[in-house]
Amino acid sequence: MRVPRISRRSALVLSATAVALALSGGVAWAFWTAQASNVPAYGRADSMTAGSTPSGTVTGTSVNLAWSAGTTVGGHPAGGYRISRYPSASGGTATAAAQGTCAAVPANALSCTESNVPAGTWYYTVTPVLGAWQGGESPRSAGMTTGDSFSLSVPALTAGNAATVTLTAVAAGHTDTGFTGDHPVSFSGPGNAPDSTAPSYNNGNSTVTFANGVATVPITLYKAENTTLTATSGNVTGNQAVTVTPGAAAQFQVPAPSGAVAGAAQNITLAALDAYRNTATGYTGGKTLTWSGPGTAVSGQAPAYPANPVTFTSGTATVPLTLYLAQTTTLSVGDSHISGVSPSFTVSPGAAAQFAVSTGLAQKAGAAFPVTVTALDAYKNTATGYTGSKTLAVTGPSPAPDGTPAPSSVATVFSAGTATATLTLVKAESTTLTLKDGSLTGTSAQLTVSAGDPARLAWSGVTVSAGTLSSPCMFTCTDTGIGNSGTLTAKIAITDAYGNTVSNLGRTITVTTNGGGFTSPSTGTSVNLTTSATGLAESTQTFTFKSQNGSWTSDILTATSGTYSNATATVTKS
């Protein structure tokens, strides 16, 4: 069979047509190539293969890549290679190599270096090209991390003690000796001490000087903690876990007892602190402590502090404490080297257990006077919780000479444990005043009650020869059955309204009778008596009255002074 000849012009047309078809079909790497020169020219199809996965190493900010040669399917070598990098192992947007030999388009060798690569982890690809044609992009390389990081060498750290941190700029696992000169470096991580002292880095300077990738930086940390120290300079960073131990004990932290009540035991926790108020965990074992601040109760009960020695564990000790004086105070604790004072706190009184009764030392019969009553706890603190209306039983004072009873109770209102009651006593005497509410009781100091203002005349020291004498026989008096020639002997006194004899009042008093007569100090139907101007106002003389004989029923004796109420005495024959 005869093979038709294809002219060179036809071959070119066919070739152009094939290229157009290939482009319209999306096969960008297909192309036509001519046969050897010793055969008629005709077209045959070929295409580029995908690139091989590159390998690489990192030096500082440079990535050194190498890959295998690429060819066409027909064995023709690639004309060059395009280098790209991605920020992740899959997905993301490709970035063409920008600097160094990898930036050539195309790179003609089987290796290249991209320099000044931004810090990060990058995944590289290789795409072979031949003229205007290119093969498929290679799979991505393993991640390659560029840029420096800091390695921190940190010594043992104690709060408040200066230390030196060594910073080393590291790239690809090696010291980056090119990292030199002054660089701004900031530090973060450690916190402020409990007393608010902030960390000190590089003596407050923001610039650190590196030599061949290494710098030393003075730091002082103040907070005892486990933390991470981070150093950062632009995109270069590094960190190191550190432990800051507390310093030596310099003070005690003494808590204010919470809700302290007089006589109630409670526990408080003492803490030994360093100079920056970190718990000084090295303060351990038995310690001899001294205590001060709270006072001794009115009852004489002194504060009860824990017995020595007090055992501390890792800087703290929980101890019992009992206070007895209700007050606002502070609590101070010390050993031979350190001390501490609590915030101000209040010790509240306990429940009411007794009364304190205050009357004043002298009062007058018949005159109302205030009595201050205070509810006290067991340690004689004012029991401020004892409040409201109360009726208190009263004992101690005696009835008046005229028979008027002493008060047996008094109503009052307590506020914050204290009340003021009003009492009126009727007997001139030395006495005490006892008040009671259930189990609560209290007695005043000795109280002297004097006679009230002079108001009345009264019979005093009355005796009769026969008959029955009334009781009392004072302002009025009756002797029933004195009989004929019976006698009544008495004195006359000036008294207050309740029959208490007043003092130092000299007066002349006349005693008269409507029957019978007086036999002394004079005879007749009247006698004059004089009361003493010093001492008790009682007549200095005794008078004697004698009833008549014969037929009679009763006689009346009357004492008058013209100033005070009269006294009368009635005697009956039978």
Coordinates of C-alpha atoms in Angstrom, one line a residue:
M1 CA 0.0 0.0 0.0
R2 CA 1.2 3.4 -0.7
V3 CA 1.6 5.7 2.2
P4 CA 0.5 9.2 1.3
R5 CA 3.1 11.8 1.7
I6 CA 2.5 14.6 4.1
S7 CA 4.1 17.8 3.3
R8 CA 6.0 20.0 5.7
R9 CA 3.3 22.6 5.4
S10 CA 0.6 20.0 6.3
A11 CA 2.7 18.8 9.3
L12 CA 2.9 22.4 10.6
V13 CA -0.8 22.9 10.2
L14 CA -1.5 19.6 11.9
S15 CA 0.9 20.5 14.7
A16 CA -0.7 23.9 15.2
T17 CA -4.1 22.2 15.1
A18 CA -3.0 19.7 17.7
V19 CA -1.7 22.5 20.0
A20 CA -4.9 24.4 19.7
L21 CA -6.9 21.2 20.5
A22 CA -4.7 20.4 23.4
L23 CA -5.0 23.9 24.8
S24 CA -8.8 23.9 24.4
G25 CA -8.9 20.5 26.2
G26 CA -6.9 21.8 29.2
V27 CA -3.8 19.7 28.8
A28 CA -1.3 22.5 29.2
W29 CA 1.8 20.3 29.2
A30 CA 1.1 18.4 25.9
F31 CA 3.2 19.4 22.9
W32 CA 4.4 18.2 19.5
T33 CA 7.9 17.2 18.6
A34 CA 9.5 16.4 15.2
Q35 CA 10.9 13.0 14.2
A36 CA 14.6 12.5 13.7
S37 CA 16.1 14.4 10.7
N38 CA 16.5 11.2 8.6
V39 CA 12.8 10.5 8.4
P40 CA 10.0 12.4 7.0
A41 CA 8.8 15.2 9.4
Y42 CA 5.6 14.4 11.2
G43 CA 4.2 15.3 14.6
R44 CA 4.2 13.0 17.7
A45 CA 2.6 14.0 21.1
D46 CA 4.6 14.3 24.4
S47 CA 4.0 15.8 28.0
M48 CA 5.8 16.9 31.2
T49 CA 5.7 14.7 34.3
A50 CA 5.0 16.0 37.8
G51 CA 8.0 17.3 39.8
S52 CA 9.6 15.2 42.6
T53 CA 9.1 16.0 46.3
P54 CA 12.0 18.3 47.5
S55 CA 14.0 17.8 50.6
G56 CA 15.7 20.5 52.5
T57 CA 17.6 21.9 55.5
V58 CA 17.3 25.2 57.3
T59 CA 20.1 27.6 58.2
G60 CA 18.8 30.6 60.2
T61 CA 16.4 32.3 57.8
S62 CA 17.5 30.3 54.7
V63 CA 16.1 27.1 53.3
N64 CA 18.3 24.9 51.2
L65 CA 16.3 22.7 48.8
A66 CA 17.2 19.7 46.5
W67 CA 15.1 17.5 44.2
S68 CA 15.4 15.0 41.5
A69 CA 15.5 15.9 37.8
G70 CA 12.2 16.0 35.9
T71 CA 11.6 14.8 32.3
T72 CA 8.8 14.6 29.8
V73 CA 7.0 11.3 29.2
G74 CA 9.2 10.9 26.2
G75 CA 12.4 11.4 28.2
H76 CA 13.2 14.9 27.4
P77 CA 14.8 16.8 30.4
A78 CA 12.9 19.6 32.0
G79 CA 14.2 23.0 31.1
G80 CA 14.0 24.3 34.7
Y81 CA 11.9 24.4 37.9
R82 CA 9.6 26.8 39.7
I83 CA 9.8 26.8 43.5
S84 CA 6.8 27.6 45.8
R85 CA 6.1 27.3 49.5
Y86 CA 2.9 26.9 51.5
P87 CA 2.1 27.7 55.2
S88 CA 0.6 24.3 55.8
A89 CA 0.9 20.7 54.8
S90 CA -2.3 20.9 52.8
G91 CA -4.5 23.8 51.6
G92 CA -3.4 27.4 51.8
T93 CA -2.0 29.7 49.2
A94 CA 1.3 29.2 47.4
T95 CA 4.0 31.8 47.6
A96 CA 6.7 31.9 45.0
A97 CA 10.3 31.8 46.4
A98 CA 11.3 35.4 46.6
Q99 CA 15.0 35.7 47.4
G100 CA 18.1 33.7 46.8
T101 CA 18.8 31.2 44.0
C102 CA 15.3 29.7 44.4
A103 CA 13.9 33.0 43.2
A104 CA 15.1 32.4 39.6
V105 CA 12.4 31.7 37.1
P106 CA 13.1 29.0 36.4
A107 CA 15.8 27.6 38.6
N108 CA 18.0 25.6 36.3
A109 CA 19.9 23.4 38.9
L110 CA 18.5 20.6 41.0
S111 CA 19.0 22.6 44.2
C112 CA 18.6 26.1 45.4
T113 CA 18.5 28.3 48.4
E114 CA 15.7 30.7 49.4
S115 CA 17.1 33.4 51.7
N116 CA 15.4 35.7 54.2
V117 CA 12.4 33.4 54.6
P118 CA 9.8 34.8 57.0
A119 CA 9.7 33.0 60.4
G120 CA 7.4 30.0 60.4
T121 CA 7.0 26.5 59.2
W122 CA 6.9 26.1 55.4
Y123 CA 6.1 23.3 53.0
Y124 CA 7.9 23.5 49.6
T125 CA 6.9 22.2 46.1
V126 CA 8.8 21.9 42.8
T127 CA 7.1 22.3 39.4
P128 CA 9.2 21.3 36.2
V129 CA 8.9 23.5 33.2
L130 CA 10.0 23.2 29.5
G131 CA 9.8 26.4 27.6
A132 CA 6.3 27.7 27.9
W133 CA 5.1 24.3 29.2
Q134 CA 5.1 23.0 32.8
G135 CA 4.5 19.7 34.5
G136 CA 2.5 19.0 37.6
E137 CA 3.4 20.5 41.0
S138 CA 5.3 18.0 43.2
P139 CA 3.9 16.8 46.6
R140 CA 4.8 19.2 49.5
S141 CA 8.0 18.7 51.4
A142 CA 8.2 18.1 55.1
G143 CA 7.7 21.2 57.2
M144 CA 10.8 23.4 57.5
T145 CA 10.9 25.9 60.3
T146 CA 12.7 29.1 59.7
G147 CA 13.6 32.1 61.9
D148 CA 15.4 32.3 65.3
S149 CA 13.9 31.4 68.6
F150 CA 15.3 32.1 72.1
S151 CA 16.6 29.4 74.4
L152 CA 16.6 30.6 78.0
S153 CA 19.0 29.3 80.7
V154 CA 17.6 30.2 84.1
P155 CA 19.3 29.6 87.4
A156 CA 17.5 28.8 90.7
L157 CA 15.3 31.7 91.6
T158 CA 14.4 33.1 95.0
A159 CA 11.9 35.9 95.4
G160 CA 13.7 39.2 95.7
N161 CA 17.2 37.9 94.8
A162 CA 18.8 39.1 91.6
A163 CA 19.7 36.4 89.0
T164 CA 21.1 36.3 85.5
V165 CA 19.2 34.7 82.6
T166 CA 21.2 33.6 79.5
L167 CA 19.4 34.2 76.2
T168 CA 20.6 32.3 73.1
A169 CA 19.2 32.9 69.6
V170 CA 18.7 29.5 68.0
A171 CA 18.0 28.7 64.4
A172 CA 17.5 25.2 63.1
G173 CA 18.9 23.8 66.4
H174 CA 22.1 25.8 66.3
T175 CA 23.2 29.1 67.8
D176 CA 22.6 31.9 65.3
T177 CA 25.9 33.7 65.6
G178 CA 24.6 36.3 63.3
F179 CA 22.1 37.5 65.9
T180 CA 24.2 40.1 67.3
G181 CA 24.1 43.7 68.5
D182 CA 21.3 45.5 70.3
H183 CA 17.8 44.1 70.1
P184 CA 14.6 45.1 71.9
V185 CA 13.6 42.3 74.2
S186 CA 10.5 42.1 76.4
F187 CA 9.8 39.6 79.1
S188 CA 6.5 38.3 80.4
G189 CA 5.0 35.5 82.5
P190 CA 6.0 36.0 86.2
G191 CA 3.4 38.0 88.3
N192 CA 3.6 40.7 90.8
A193 CA 4.3 39.8 94.4
P194 CA 1.5 39.8 96.9
D195 CA 2.8 43.2 98.1
S196 CA 2.4 44.4 94.4
T197 CA 6.2 44.5 93.7
A198 CA 6.6 43.9 89.9
P199 CA 9.4 41.8 88.3
S200 CA 12.5 43.7 87.3
Y201 CA 14.1 42.8 83.9
N202 CA 17.4 44.0 82.6
N203 CA 17.5 46.8 85.1
G204 CA 14.6 48.5 83.4
N205 CA 16.3 48.7 80.0
S206 CA 14.3 47.5 76.9
T207 CA 17.4 46.8 74.8
V208 CA 19.6 43.7 75.2
T209 CA 23.0 43.4 73.6
F210 CA 23.8 40.1 71.9
A211 CA 27.2 38.8 70.9
N212 CA 27.4 35.9 68.5
G213 CA 23.8 35.0 69.3
V214 CA 24.1 35.1 73.2
A215 CA 23.2 37.7 75.8
T216 CA 23.0 37.8 79.6
V217 CA 20.1 39.6 81.3
P218 CA 19.8 40.5 85.0
I219 CA 16.3 39.8 86.4
T220 CA 14.7 39.9 89.8
L221 CA 11.4 38.1 90.4
Y222 CA 9.3 38.7 93.5
K223 CA 6.3 36.4 93.4
A224 CA 6.9 32.8 94.6
E225 CA 5.3 30.7 92.0
N226 CA 5.6 28.1 89.3
T227 CA 5.4 30.0 86.0
T228 CA 6.8 30.4 82.5
L229 CA 9.3 33.1 81.6
T230 CA 9.0 34.3 78.0
A231 CA 11.4 36.5 76.1
T232 CA 10.3 38.2 72.9
S233 CA 12.1 40.3 70.3
G234 CA 10.0 40.9 67.3
N235 CA 9.2 37.5 65.8
V236 CA 11.9 35.8 67.9
T237 CA 10.5 34.3 71.1
G238 CA 11.3 31.6 73.6
N239 CA 10.2 30.5 77.1
Q240 CA 11.3 28.4 80.0
A241 CA 9.3 27.0 82.9
V242 CA 10.7 28.4 86.2
T243 CA 10.1 28.0 89.9
V244 CA 10.5 31.0 92.1
T245 CA 10.9 30.0 95.8
P246 CA 10.0 32.4 98.6
G247 CA 12.6 34.2 100.6
A248 CA 13.4 33.9 104.3
A249 CA 10.6 34.7 106.8
A250 CA 10.5 38.5 107.5
Q251 CA 7.1 39.0 109.0
F252 CA 3.9 37.3 110.3
Q253 CA 0.6 37.6 108.6
V254 CA -1.9 37.6 111.4
P255 CA -5.6 37.4 110.4
A256 CA -8.3 39.2 112.3
P257 CA -10.3 36.6 114.2
S258 CA -13.7 36.4 112.4
G259 CA -16.8 36.8 114.5
A260 CA -14.9 36.8 117.8
V261 CA -17.1 36.5 120.8
A262 CA -15.9 36.9 124.4
G263 CA -15.2 33.6 126.0
A264 CA -15.6 31.6 122.7
A265 CA -12.6 29.7 121.5
Q266 CA -11.7 29.9 117.8
N267 CA -8.8 29.0 115.5
I268 CA -6.7 31.4 113.5
T269 CA -4.0 30.5 110.9
L270 CA -0.7 32.3 111.2
A271 CA 1.6 32.6 108.1
A272 CA 5.3 33.5 108.1
L273 CA 5.9 35.7 105.0
D274 CA 9.0 36.8 103.2
A275 CA 9.7 40.5 102.5
Y276 CA 7.3 40.5 99.6
R277 CA 4.5 38.7 101.5
N278 CA 5.0 35.3 99.9
T279 CA 4.5 32.4 102.4
A280 CA 7.9 31.6 103.7
T281 CA 7.7 27.8 103.4
G282 CA 11.1 27.3 105.0
Y283 CA 9.7 28.6 108.3
T284 CA 9.0 25.3 110.0
G285 CA 9.1 23.5 113.3
G286 CA 8.4 24.6 116.9
K287 CA 8.5 28.3 117.6
T288 CA 8.2 30.4 120.8
L289 CA 5.6 33.1 120.2
T290 CA 4.6 36.2 122.2
W291 CA 1.2 37.7 121.9
S292 CA -0.3 41.1 122.7
G293 CA -3.1 43.5 121.9
P294 CA -6.4 42.2 123.4
G295 CA -7.0 43.3 127.0
T296 CA -8.0 41.5 130.2
A297 CA -11.8 41.3 130.8
V298 CA -13.4 43.3 133.7
S299 CA -13.8 40.0 135.4
G300 CA -10.0 39.6 135.4
Q301 CA -9.9 36.9 132.7
A302 CA -6.8 37.4 130.5
P303 CA -6.7 36.3 126.9
A304 CA -5.9 32.6 126.3
Y305 CA -3.1 32.2 123.8
P306 CA -1.7 28.9 122.4
A307 CA 1.0 27.2 124.5
N308 CA 4.6 27.4 123.3
P309 CA 6.1 26.0 121.2
V310 CA 3.8 26.5 118.2
T311 CA 4.5 24.1 115.4
F312 CA 4.7 25.6 111.8
T313 CA 4.5 23.5 108.7
S314 CA 5.7 25.1 105.4
G315 CA 5.3 28.5 106.9
T316 CA 1.8 28.2 108.5
A317 CA 0.3 27.2 111.8
T318 CA -3.3 27.0 112.9
V319 CA -3.7 27.8 116.6
P320 CA -6.6 28.2 119.2
L321 CA -7.4 31.6 120.7
T322 CA -9.9 32.7 123.3
L323 CA -10.5 36.4 124.1
Y324 CA -12.6 37.7 127.0
L325 CA -12.7 41.5 126.8
A326 CA -15.3 42.9 124.4
Q327 CA -13.5 45.6 122.4
T328 CA -12.1 46.7 119.1
T329 CA -8.5 45.8 119.0
T330 CA -5.6 44.3 117.0
L331 CA -3.6 41.1 117.6
S332 CA 0.2 41.2 117.6
V333 CA 2.4 38.1 117.3
G334 CA 6.2 37.8 117.3
D335 CA 9.1 35.5 117.8
S336 CA 12.7 36.6 118.5
H337 CA 13.1 37.8 114.9
I338 CA 9.9 38.6 113.2
S339 CA 6.5 40.0 114.1
G340 CA 3.1 40.9 112.7
V341 CA -0.1 42.7 113.5
S342 CA -3.6 41.8 112.5
P343 CA -6.1 44.3 111.0
S344 CA -8.5 45.8 113.5
F345 CA -11.3 43.5 114.6
T346 CA -14.1 43.5 117.2
V347 CA -14.6 41.1 120.0
S348 CA -18.4 40.9 120.7
P349 CA -19.8 40.3 124.2
G350 CA -21.4 37.0 125.1
A351 CA -25.0 36.4 126.2
A352 CA -26.3 38.2 129.3
A353 CA -25.4 36.4 132.5
Q354 CA -25.8 39.0 135.3
F355 CA -26.7 42.6 136.1
A356 CA -24.6 45.6 137.2
V357 CA -26.8 48.0 139.3
S358 CA -25.7 51.5 139.9
T359 CA -27.7 53.8 142.2
G360 CA -25.5 56.5 143.5
L361 CA -24.4 56.4 147.1
A362 CA -27.0 58.7 148.7
Q363 CA -30.7 59.1 148.1
K364 CA -33.7 60.7 149.9
A365 CA -36.8 58.8 151.0
G366 CA -39.7 59.7 148.8
A367 CA -37.6 61.2 146.1
A368 CA -37.5 59.3 142.8
F369 CA -33.9 58.6 141.5
P370 CA -32.4 56.9 138.5
V371 CA -31.0 53.4 138.7
T372 CA -28.7 52.3 135.9
V373 CA -29.0 48.6 135.1
T374 CA -26.5 47.0 132.7
A375 CA -26.7 43.4 131.5
L376 CA -23.3 41.8 131.5
D377 CA -21.9 38.6 130.0
A378 CA -20.0 36.1 132.1
Y379 CA -16.9 38.3 131.9
K380 CA -18.6 41.5 132.8
N381 CA -18.8 42.9 129.2
T382 CA -22.0 44.8 128.5
A383 CA -24.3 42.2 126.8
T384 CA -25.5 44.5 124.0
G385 CA -27.8 41.8 122.7
Y386 CA -30.0 42.2 125.9
T387 CA -32.7 44.6 124.6
G388 CA -36.4 45.4 124.9
S389 CA -38.9 45.9 127.6
K390 CA -38.2 44.2 130.9
T391 CA -39.9 44.0 134.3
L392 CA -37.3 43.5 137.0
A393 CA -38.0 42.2 140.5
V394 CA -36.7 44.5 143.3
T395 CA -35.5 43.3 146.7
G396 CA -33.4 44.9 149.5
P397 CA -35.0 48.1 150.6
S398 CA -37.4 48.0 153.7
P399 CA -40.9 49.4 154.1
A400 CA -41.3 52.9 155.6
P401 CA -41.9 53.4 159.3
D402 CA -45.5 54.3 158.5
G403 CA -45.9 51.0 156.8
T404 CA -45.6 52.2 153.1
P405 CA -44.1 49.2 151.3
A406 CA -40.8 49.4 149.4
P407 CA -41.0 48.9 145.6
S408 CA -41.1 45.2 144.6
S409 CA -40.6 45.6 140.8
V410 CA -39.7 48.2 138.2
A411 CA -40.4 48.3 134.5
T412 CA -37.8 49.6 132.1
V413 CA -36.5 49.3 128.5
F414 CA -33.1 48.0 127.6
S415 CA -31.1 49.2 124.6
A416 CA -27.8 47.6 123.8
G417 CA -27.7 46.0 127.2
T418 CA -28.3 49.1 129.3
A419 CA -31.4 50.6 130.9
T420 CA -32.2 53.4 133.3
A421 CA -35.1 52.7 135.7
T422 CA -36.7 55.1 138.2
L423 CA -37.2 54.0 141.8
T424 CA -38.5 55.7 145.0
L425 CA -37.5 54.3 148.3
V426 CA -39.4 55.1 151.5
K427 CA -37.3 54.0 154.5
A428 CA -34.3 56.0 155.7
E429 CA -31.6 53.3 156.0
S430 CA -28.4 51.9 154.7
T431 CA -29.3 49.1 152.2
T432 CA -28.5 47.5 148.9
L433 CA -30.7 47.2 145.8
T434 CA -31.0 43.8 144.1
L435 CA -32.7 43.5 140.6
K436 CA -33.6 40.2 139.0
D437 CA -34.9 38.9 135.7
G438 CA -35.2 35.2 135.7
S439 CA -31.7 33.8 136.3
L440 CA -30.1 37.2 135.8
T441 CA -29.5 39.1 139.0
G442 CA -27.4 42.0 140.2
T443 CA -26.9 43.9 143.5
S444 CA -25.9 47.5 143.9
A445 CA -23.3 48.9 146.2
Q446 CA -24.3 50.0 149.7
L447 CA -26.8 52.8 149.4
T448 CA -27.7 55.3 152.1
V449 CA -31.3 56.6 152.1
S450 CA -31.8 59.6 154.3
A451 CA -35.1 61.0 155.5
G452 CA -37.1 63.2 153.2
D453 CA -38.2 66.8 153.8
P454 CA -39.8 67.5 157.2
A455 CA -43.5 67.1 156.8
R456 CA -45.2 65.7 159.9
L457 CA -45.2 65.3 163.6
A458 CA -45.1 61.8 165.0
W459 CA -45.2 60.0 168.3
S460 CA -42.0 58.3 169.3
G461 CA -41.1 55.7 171.9
V462 CA -44.7 55.3 173.1
T463 CA -45.4 53.1 176.1
V464 CA -48.7 52.6 178.1
S465 CA -49.5 51.3 181.5
A466 CA -52.4 49.3 180.2
G467 CA -54.4 48.5 177.1
T468 CA -53.5 47.6 173.6
L469 CA -51.4 50.0 171.5
S470 CA -52.1 50.2 167.8
S471 CA -49.3 49.5 165.2
P472 CA -48.0 51.6 163.9
C473 CA -48.3 54.2 166.5
M474 CA -46.9 57.2 164.7
F475 CA -49.0 59.9 163.0
T476 CA -52.1 58.5 164.7
C477 CA -52.1 56.2 167.7
T478 CA -54.7 54.4 169.7
D479 CA -54.5 52.7 173.1
T480 CA -57.6 50.7 173.7
G481 CA -58.4 49.9 177.4
I482 CA -56.0 52.2 179.3
G483 CA -58.5 52.3 182.2
N484 CA -58.7 54.9 185.0
S485 CA -55.5 56.6 185.9
G486 CA -53.7 54.8 183.1
T487 CA -50.5 56.4 181.7
L488 CA -49.1 57.0 178.2
T489 CA -45.5 58.0 178.0
A490 CA -43.9 59.2 174.7
K491 CA -41.7 61.7 172.8
I492 CA -42.5 63.7 169.8
A493 CA -40.5 63.8 166.6
I494 CA -40.5 65.7 163.3
T495 CA -40.5 63.2 160.3
D496 CA -40.9 63.1 156.6
A497 CA -44.0 62.0 154.9
Y498 CA -43.2 58.3 155.5
G499 CA -42.3 58.6 159.2
N500 CA -38.6 58.8 158.9
T501 CA -37.3 61.2 161.6
V502 CA -35.5 64.1 160.1
S503 CA -32.3 65.6 161.6
N504 CA -31.0 68.9 162.9
L505 CA -34.3 70.6 163.2
G506 CA -35.0 72.3 166.6
R507 CA -38.6 73.2 167.1
T508 CA -41.1 73.7 170.0
I509 CA -44.0 71.4 169.9
T510 CA -47.1 71.6 172.0
V511 CA -49.0 68.6 173.1
T512 CA -52.6 69.1 174.5
T513 CA -55.3 66.8 175.8
N514 CA -59.1 67.1 176.0
G515 CA -59.3 64.9 179.1
G516 CA -57.0 63.7 181.8
G517 CA -53.8 65.5 182.2
F518 CA -50.0 65.6 182.0
T519 CA -47.9 64.7 184.9
S520 CA -44.5 65.5 183.3
P521 CA -42.5 67.4 182.3
S522 CA -45.2 69.7 183.7
T523 CA -48.7 69.3 184.9
G524 CA -51.9 70.4 183.3
T525 CA -53.7 69.8 180.0
S526 CA -50.8 70.9 177.8
V527 CA -47.0 70.6 177.7
N528 CA -44.3 72.1 175.5
L529 CA -41.5 70.0 174.1
T530 CA -38.4 71.0 172.2
T531 CA -36.8 68.9 169.4
S532 CA -33.0 68.6 169.1
A533 CA -31.2 71.0 166.7
T534 CA -28.5 68.4 166.2
G535 CA -29.0 64.8 165.4
L536 CA -32.4 63.4 165.1
A537 CA -35.2 65.9 165.4
E538 CA -36.8 64.2 168.4
S539 CA -37.9 65.9 171.6
T540 CA -35.3 65.9 174.3
Q541 CA -37.9 65.2 177.0
T542 CA -40.5 62.6 177.5
F543 CA -44.0 63.5 178.4
T544 CA -46.4 61.4 180.5
F545 CA -50.2 61.6 180.2
K546 CA -52.5 60.2 182.9
S547 CA -56.1 59.4 182.2
Q548 CA -58.8 60.6 184.6
N549 CA -60.9 58.5 187.0
G550 CA -64.6 58.1 187.1
S551 CA -66.9 57.9 184.2
W552 CA -65.3 58.7 180.8
T553 CA -65.0 57.1 177.4
S554 CA -61.9 58.5 175.6
D555 CA -59.3 61.2 175.6
I556 CA -57.5 62.7 172.6
L557 CA -53.9 64.0 172.7
T558 CA -52.8 66.4 169.9
A559 CA -49.3 67.5 169.0
T560 CA -49.0 70.7 167.1
S561 CA -46.2 73.0 165.8
G562 CA -47.9 75.4 163.5
T563 CA -45.7 74.1 160.6
Y564 CA -46.0 70.4 160.2
S565 CA -49.0 68.1 160.2
N566 CA -50.4 67.3 163.6
A567 CA -50.0 64.0 165.4
T568 CA -53.0 62.6 167.4
A569 CA -53.3 59.8 170.0
T570 CA -56.6 58.4 171.3
V571 CA -56.9 56.5 174.6
T572 CA -60.0 54.7 175.6
K573 CA -61.1 53.6 179.0
S574 CA -62.1 50.2 177.9

